[in-house]
mmCIF file of C-alpha atoms in Angstrom:
data_model
loop_
_atom_site.group_PDB
_atom_site.id
_atom_site.type_symbol
_atom_site.label_atom_id
_atom_site.label_comp_id
_atom_site.label_asym_id
_atom_site.label_seq_id
_atom_site.Cartn_x
_atom_site.Cartn_y
_atom_site.Cartn_z
ATOM 1 C CA MET A 15 3.084 5.188 21.673
ATOM 2 C CA THR A 16 0.376 7.524 20.387
ATOM 3 C CA ILE A 17 1.257 9.249 17.140
ATOM 4 C CA ILE A 18 -1.751 9.735 14.885
ATOM 5 C CA ALA A 19 -1.504 11.065 11.326
ATOM 6 C CA VAL A 20 -4.571 12.401 9.499
ATOM 7 C CA PHE A 21 -4.359 12.051 5.728
ATOM 8 C CA ASN A 22 -6.344 11.808 2.521
ATOM 9 C CA GLN A 23 -5.049 12.504 -0.989
ATOM 10 C CA LYS A 24 -8.174 14.555 -1.688
ATOM 11 C CA GLY A 25 -8.628 17.971 -0.107
ATOM 12 C CA GLY A 26 -11.817 19.267 1.477
ATOM 13 C CA VAL A 27 -12.608 16.045 3.326
ATOM 14 C CA GLY A 28 -12.319 17.337 6.907
ATOM 15 C CA LYS A 29 -8.653 16.440 7.335
ATOM 16 C CA THR A 30 -7.550 19.557 9.219
ATOM 17 C CA THR A 31 -10.858 19.762 11.084
ATOM 18 C CA THR A 32 -10.318 16.210 12.294
ATOM 19 C CA ALA A 33 -6.654 16.688 13.227
ATOM 20 C CA LEU A 34 -7.371 19.898 15.131
ATOM 21 C CA ASN A 35 -10.435 18.706 17.007
ATOM 22 C CA LEU A 36 -9.018 15.294 17.864
ATOM 23 C CA ALA A 37 -5.953 17.077 19.270
ATOM 24 C CA ALA A 38 -8.252 19.439 21.169
ATOM 25 C CA ALA A 39 -10.242 16.522 22.590
ATOM 26 C CA LEU A 40 -6.981 14.957 23.806
ATOM 27 C CA ALA A 41 -5.831 18.249 25.325
ATOM 28 C CA ARG A 42 -9.146 18.487 27.194
ATOM 29 C CA SER A 43 -8.368 15.103 28.752
ATOM 30 C CA GLU A 44 -5.421 16.796 30.499
ATOM 31 C CA ARG A 45 -2.737 15.271 28.295
ATOM 32 C CA THR A 46 0.147 17.329 26.954
ATOM 33 C CA THR A 47 -0.939 17.118 23.324
ATOM 34 C CA TYR A 48 1.227 18.092 20.363
ATOM 35 C CA GLY A 49 -0.169 19.071 16.966
ATOM 36 C CA ILE A 50 2.291 18.986 14.056
ATOM 37 C CA ASP A 51 1.284 20.831 10.897
ATOM 38 C CA LEU A 52 2.875 19.183 7.834
ATOM 39 C CA ASP A 53 0.727 21.014 5.282
ATOM 40 C CA PRO A 54 2.288 24.032 3.511
ATOM 41 C CA GLN A 55 -1.174 25.639 3.542
ATOM 42 C CA ALA A 56 -0.701 25.877 7.340
ATOM 43 C CA GLN A 57 -4.432 25.805 8.061
ATOM 44 C CA PHE A 58 -4.028 23.781 11.267
ATOM 45 C CA SER A 59 -1.563 26.399 12.530
ATOM 46 C CA ALA A 60 -3.764 29.331 11.506
ATOM 47 C CA ILE A 61 -6.945 27.969 13.089
ATOM 48 C CA ALA A 62 -4.993 27.249 16.262
ATOM 49 C CA GLY A 63 -3.965 30.913 16.250
ATOM 50 C CA ILE A 64 -0.281 30.308 15.466
ATOM 51 C CA THR A 65 1.332 32.224 12.586
ATOM 52 C CA ALA A 66 5.000 31.760 11.748
ATOM 53 C CA ASN A 67 6.788 34.665 10.061
ATOM 54 C CA THR A 68 9.482 32.499 8.487
ATOM 55 C CA GLY A 69 9.981 28.842 7.663
ATOM 56 C CA ASP A 70 12.761 28.618 10.229
ATOM 57 C CA ASP A 71 10.182 28.974 13.015
ATOM 58 C CA THR A 72 8.322 25.914 11.766
ATOM 59 C CA VAL A 73 8.753 22.200 11.189
ATOM 60 C CA LEU A 74 10.698 23.151 8.049
ATOM 61 C CA SER A 75 13.786 23.792 10.178
ATOM 62 C CA LEU A 76 13.690 20.142 11.295
ATOM 63 C CA PHE A 77 14.481 19.268 7.673
ATOM 64 C CA GLN A 78 16.824 22.170 6.943
ATOM 65 C CA ARG A 79 19.059 21.995 10.005
ATOM 66 C CA ASN A 80 17.703 19.194 12.179
ATOM 67 C CA ARG A 81 16.389 21.668 14.724
ATOM 68 C CA PRO A 82 14.852 19.976 17.804
ATOM 69 C CA LEU A 83 11.051 19.846 17.751
ATOM 70 C CA SER A 84 10.890 21.198 21.306
ATOM 71 C CA GLU A 85 12.317 24.517 20.038
ATOM 72 C CA LEU A 86 9.437 24.892 17.583
ATOM 73 C CA VAL A 87 6.501 24.493 19.962
ATOM 74 C CA ASN A 88 3.879 27.247 20.283
ATOM 75 C CA GLU A 89 1.150 27.094 22.939
ATOM 76 C CA SER A 90 -2.332 27.608 21.500
ATOM 77 C CA SER A 91 -5.377 28.924 23.339
ATOM 78 C CA SER A 92 -6.965 25.463 23.105
ATOM 79 C CA GLY A 93 -4.067 23.908 25.030
ATOM 80 C CA ILE A 94 -2.537 22.166 21.994
ATOM 81 C CA LYS A 95 1.225 22.534 21.686
ATOM 82 C CA VAL A 96 1.502 23.423 18.014
ATOM 83 C CA ILE A 97 4.546 22.879 15.811
ATOM 84 C CA PRO A 98 3.471 25.089 12.900
ATOM 85 C CA ALA A 99 3.841 24.968 9.135
ATOM 86 C CA HIS A 100 4.768 27.612 6.567
ATOM 87 C CA SER A 101 4.294 27.940 2.816
ATOM 88 C CA GLU A 102 8.046 27.285 2.375
ATOM 89 C CA LEU A 103 7.359 23.645 3.289
ATOM 90 C CA SER A 104 6.237 23.183 -0.307
ATOM 91 C CA LYS A 105 9.942 23.218 -1.283
ATOM 92 C CA VAL A 106 10.857 20.168 0.795
ATOM 93 C CA ASP A 107 10.584 17.600 -2.014
ATOM 94 C CA ALA A 108 12.744 19.647 -4.369
ATOM 95 C CA LEU A 109 15.342 20.513 -1.720
ATOM 96 C CA PHE A 110 15.844 17.162 -0.032
ATOM 97 C CA GLY A 111 14.637 14.376 -2.343
ATOM 98 C CA LYS A 112 12.980 11.220 -1.014
ATOM 99 C CA GLY A 113 15.808 9.227 0.535
ATOM 100 C CA PHE A 114 15.114 7.129 3.631
ATOM 101 C CA ASN A 115 16.868 9.545 5.991
ATOM 102 C CA VAL A 116 14.668 12.383 4.758
ATOM 103 C CA VAL A 117 11.325 10.559 4.936
ATOM 104 C CA ASN A 118 12.282 9.226 8.385
ATOM 105 C CA ARG A 119 13.361 12.633 9.736
ATOM 106 C CA LEU A 120 10.171 13.340 11.712
ATOM 107 C CA ASN A 121 10.127 9.823 13.178
ATOM 108 C CA THR A 122 13.709 10.285 14.361
ATOM 109 C CA GLY A 123 12.974 13.712 15.806
ATOM 110 C CA LEU A 124 9.979 12.441 17.764
ATOM 111 C CA LYS A 125 11.930 9.517 19.184
ATOM 112 C CA VAL A 126 14.888 11.692 20.224
ATOM 113 C CA GLU A 127 12.556 13.834 22.325
ATOM 114 C CA SER A 128 10.337 10.942 23.467
ATOM 115 C CA LEU A 129 7.200 12.537 22.034
ATOM 116 C CA GLY A 130 4.171 10.373 21.372
ATOM 117 C CA SER A 131 3.835 8.632 24.728
ATOM 118 C CA LYS A 132 0.583 8.158 26.661
ATOM 119 C CA SER A 133 1.098 11.457 28.458
ATOM 120 C CA ASN A 134 2.154 13.456 25.376
ATOM 121 C CA PRO A 135 0.301 12.209 22.281
ATOM 122 C CA VAL A 136 1.011 13.657 18.846
ATOM 123 C CA ILE A 137 -1.499 14.452 16.090
ATOM 124 C CA ILE A 138 -0.101 15.177 12.600
ATOM 125 C CA ASP A 139 -2.030 17.104 9.962
ATOM 126 C CA CYS A 140 -0.726 15.973 6.546
ATOM 127 C CA CYS A 141 -0.723 17.705 3.186
ATOM 128 C CA PRO A 142 -3.115 16.129 0.644
ATOM 129 C CA MET A 143 -0.497 14.526 -1.602
ATOM 130 C CA ILE A 144 2.075 11.745 -1.462
ATOM 131 C CA GLY A 145 5.490 13.337 -1.017
ATOM 132 C CA VAL A 146 8.240 13.824 1.544
ATOM 133 C CA LEU A 147 5.928 15.455 4.086
ATOM 134 C CA SER A 148 3.150 12.850 4.028
ATOM 135 C CA LEU A 149 5.712 10.037 3.930
ATOM 136 C CA ASN A 150 7.313 11.481 7.074
ATOM 137 C CA ALA A 151 3.924 11.300 8.790
ATOM 138 C CA ILE A 152 3.344 7.717 7.591
ATOM 139 C CA PHE A 153 6.793 6.580 8.741
ATOM 140 C CA ALA A 154 6.300 8.203 12.162
ATOM 141 C CA CYS A 155 2.704 7.326 12.993
ATOM 142 C CA ASP A 156 1.261 4.468 15.008
ATOM 143 C CA CYS A 157 -2.111 4.902 13.302
ATOM 144 C CA LEU A 158 -3.383 6.712 10.227
ATOM 145 C CA ILE A 159 -6.841 8.274 10.189
ATOM 146 C CA VAL A 160 -8.281 8.741 6.704
ATOM 147 C CA PRO A 161 -11.243 11.137 6.645
ATOM 148 C CA ILE A 162 -13.787 10.403 3.930
ATOM 149 C CA SER A 163 -16.383 13.079 3.289
ATOM 150 C CA ALA A 164 -19.578 11.599 1.953
ATOM 151 C CA ASP A 165 -18.718 11.831 -1.746
ATOM 152 C CA TYR A 166 -17.248 9.472 -4.328
ATOM 153 C CA LEU A 167 -14.003 11.365 -5.032
ATOM 154 C CA SER A 168 -13.160 11.336 -1.333
ATOM 155 C CA ALA A 169 -13.751 7.581 -1.171
ATOM 156 C CA LYS A 170 -11.577 7.120 -4.274
ATOM 157 C CA GLY A 171 -8.770 9.053 -2.557
ATOM 158 C CA ALA A 172 -9.038 6.741 0.456
ATOM 159 C CA MET A 173 -8.753 3.681 -1.785
ATOM 160 C CA GLN A 174 -5.595 5.099 -3.342
ATOM 161 C CA ILE A 175 -4.120 5.586 0.134
ATOM 162 C CA ASP A 176 -4.862 1.953 0.942
ATOM 163 C CA LYS A 177 -2.801 0.904 -2.107
ATOM 164 C CA THR A 178 0.024 3.229 -1.062
ATOM 165 C CA LEU A 179 0.108 1.852 2.472
ATOM 166 C CA LYS A 180 0.237 -1.732 1.218
ATOM 167 C CA ALA A 181 3.124 -0.818 -1.090
ATOM 168 C CA LEU A 182 5.033 0.711 1.844
ATOM 169 C CA GLU A 183 4.637 -2.287 4.165
ATOM 170 C CA PRO A 184 7.805 -4.103 2.946
ATOM 171 C CA VAL A 185 9.831 -0.944 3.638
ATOM 172 C CA LEU A 186 8.234 -0.263 7.020
ATOM 173 C CA LYS A 187 8.220 -3.971 7.931
ATOM 174 C CA ARG A 188 4.798 -3.554 9.542
ATOM 175 C CA ARG A 189 1.176 -2.953 8.679
ATOM 176 C CA ILE A 190 0.198 0.575 9.548
ATOM 177 C CA LYS A 191 -2.919 0.588 11.649
ATOM 178 C CA ARG A 192 -5.591 2.702 10.024
ATOM 179 C CA ARG A 193 -9.102 3.933 10.511
ATOM 180 C CA TYR A 194 -11.417 5.388 7.881
ATOM 181 C CA LEU A 195 -13.588 8.174 9.296
ATOM 182 C CA LEU A 196 -16.790 9.308 7.591
ATOM 183 C CA THR A 197 -17.126 13.101 7.768
ATOM 184 C CA ARG A 198 -19.840 15.547 6.675
ATOM 185 C CA PHE A 199 -22.157 12.589 7.183
ATOM 186 C CA ASP A 200 -25.890 13.155 6.742
ATOM 187 C CA THR A 201 -28.251 10.198 7.090
ATOM 188 C CA ARG A 202 -30.868 12.120 5.072
ATOM 189 C CA ARG A 203 -28.665 11.901 1.970
ATOM 190 C CA ASN A 204 -28.561 8.651 0.036
ATOM 191 C CA MET A 205 -24.998 9.398 -1.028
ATOM 192 C CA SER A 206 -23.817 9.375 2.584
ATOM 193 C CA LEU A 207 -25.256 5.898 3.070
ATOM 194 C CA ASP A 208 -23.832 4.737 -0.280
ATOM 195 C CA ILE A 209 -20.339 5.915 0.673
ATOM 196 C CA LEU A 210 -20.653 4.239 4.066
ATOM 197 C CA ARG A 211 -21.568 0.920 2.436
ATOM 198 C CA MET A 212 -18.730 1.304 -0.061
ATOM 199 C CA ALA A 213 -16.219 2.001 2.725
ATOM 200 C CA GLU A 214 -17.409 -0.934 4.813
ATOM 201 C CA GLU A 215 -17.173 -3.300 1.839
ATOM 202 C CA LYS A 216 -13.657 -2.135 1.028
ATOM 203 C CA PHE A 217 -12.162 -1.528 4.485
ATOM 204 C CA GLY A 218 -14.291 -3.665 6.816
ATOM 205 C CA GLU A 219 -13.543 -3.239 10.519
ATOM 206 C CA ASP A 220 -11.128 -0.400 9.795
ATOM 207 C CA VAL A 221 -14.108 1.925 9.265
ATOM 208 C CA CYS A 222 -14.812 3.946 12.413
ATOM 209 C CA SER A 223 -18.135 3.390 14.129
ATOM 210 C CA THR A 224 -18.149 7.116 14.889
ATOM 211 C CA LYS A 225 -19.386 9.367 12.095
ATOM 212 C CA ILE A 226 -18.732 13.113 12.006
ATOM 213 C CA ALA A 227 -22.104 14.600 11.124
ATOM 214 C CA GLU A 228 -22.639 17.599 8.873
ATOM 215 C CA ASN A 229 -22.692 20.396 11.426
ATOM 216 C CA VAL A 230 -22.982 24.188 11.175
ATOM 217 C CA SER A 231 -20.807 24.773 14.242
ATOM 218 C CA LEU A 232 -17.984 22.692 12.741
ATOM 219 C CA ALA A 233 -18.179 24.760 9.571
ATOM 220 C CA GLU A 234 -18.131 28.032 11.530
ATOM 221 C CA SER A 235 -15.303 27.334 13.972
ATOM 222 C CA PRO A 236 -12.296 27.611 11.557
ATOM 223 C CA ALA A 237 -13.341 31.144 10.557
ATOM 224 C CA LEU A 238 -13.217 32.087 14.238
ATOM 225 C CA ASN A 239 -9.809 30.425 14.784
ATOM 226 C CA LYS A 240 -11.366 28.104 17.344
ATOM 227 C CA THR A 241 -11.701 24.398 17.901
ATOM 228 C CA ILE A 242 -15.219 23.046 18.080
ATOM 229 C CA PHE A 243 -14.839 22.767 21.854
ATOM 230 C CA GLN A 244 -14.026 26.455 22.141
ATOM 231 C CA HIS A 245 -16.731 27.569 19.726
ATOM 232 C CA ALA A 246 -19.649 25.272 20.532
ATOM 233 C CA PRO A 247 -18.826 22.748 23.268
ATOM 234 C CA SER A 248 -22.405 21.451 23.398
ATOM 235 C CA SER A 249 -22.764 21.009 19.638
ATOM 236 C CA ARG A 250 -23.138 17.783 17.684
ATOM 237 C CA GLY A 251 -19.659 18.365 16.271
ATOM 238 C CA ALA A 252 -18.077 18.473 19.731
ATOM 239 C CA HIS A 253 -19.991 15.345 20.715
ATOM 240 C CA ASP A 254 -18.782 13.527 17.584
ATOM 241 C CA TYR A 255 -15.104 14.304 18.172
ATOM 242 C CA ASP A 256 -15.384 13.285 21.806
ATOM 243 C CA ALA A 257 -16.946 10.031 20.565
ATOM 244 C CA LEU A 258 -14.098 9.541 18.080
ATOM 245 C CA LEU A 259 -11.533 9.913 20.863
ATOM 246 C CA ALA A 260 -13.459 7.441 23.021
ATOM 247 C CA GLU A 261 -13.543 4.925 20.141
ATOM 248 C CA LEU A 262 -9.800 5.233 19.485
ATOM 249 C CA LEU A 263 -9.091 4.785 23.191
ATOM 250 C CA ALA A 264 -11.352 1.732 23.382
ATOM 251 C CA ASP A 265 -9.628 0.203 20.332
ATOM 252 C CA GLY A 266 -6.194 0.764 21.846
ATOM 253 C CA LEU A 267 -5.121 3.079 19.020
ATOM 254 C CA ILE A 268 -4.569 5.815 21.588
ATOM 255 C CA GLU A 269 -3.044 4.716 24.861
#
């Protein structure tokens, strides 16, 4: 199975950028790649060029009326099959609570439709808080990618996630595989190197060898509603996300 969730409890760390461009890299490898937007801000959906007029056309309807995921798919120009989000997703916690059936809803929906295999991997963009939506991603995923931009608050958010994952292990009855990905990385800045050392001391081999460098093209592409491969396929950013995919494949985290 290949279901990857991208999550950090701090915003602005490259979470959506990573989810979108990893999905795009997979789609370029001629796999039928699904991108699920579980963030009420719906930035993954918007950058992919998919705008839902109502919550019923989004992953929200999976929770409201158990609508099949296949009915919610939109084809993006980058080749990613997007299941979009909507601002109404912010109501999920209040409407449905946090019972097991609710936090396992996405996992069940993916299994029913056999999504997440080698030929149809799934990338999930999470909202930056622990709640029903992020718990659904954690319960469903085979591996969690935690982006850490090169700053201390981002690293602190990653450490909090590590505690959360350890607390969930008795419920899940497994250790969730995870990788910590340094983003906005600049070797000219001492802070970048400090955060790298901190991450390696705390997370050891779970820190990705690949680093996503600070890159102008990566910063520009969301404003153009393009993946890095559409906007600047020869850029350092495109190279870095191709390298991330290659690393995950080599480690067996993507089949």
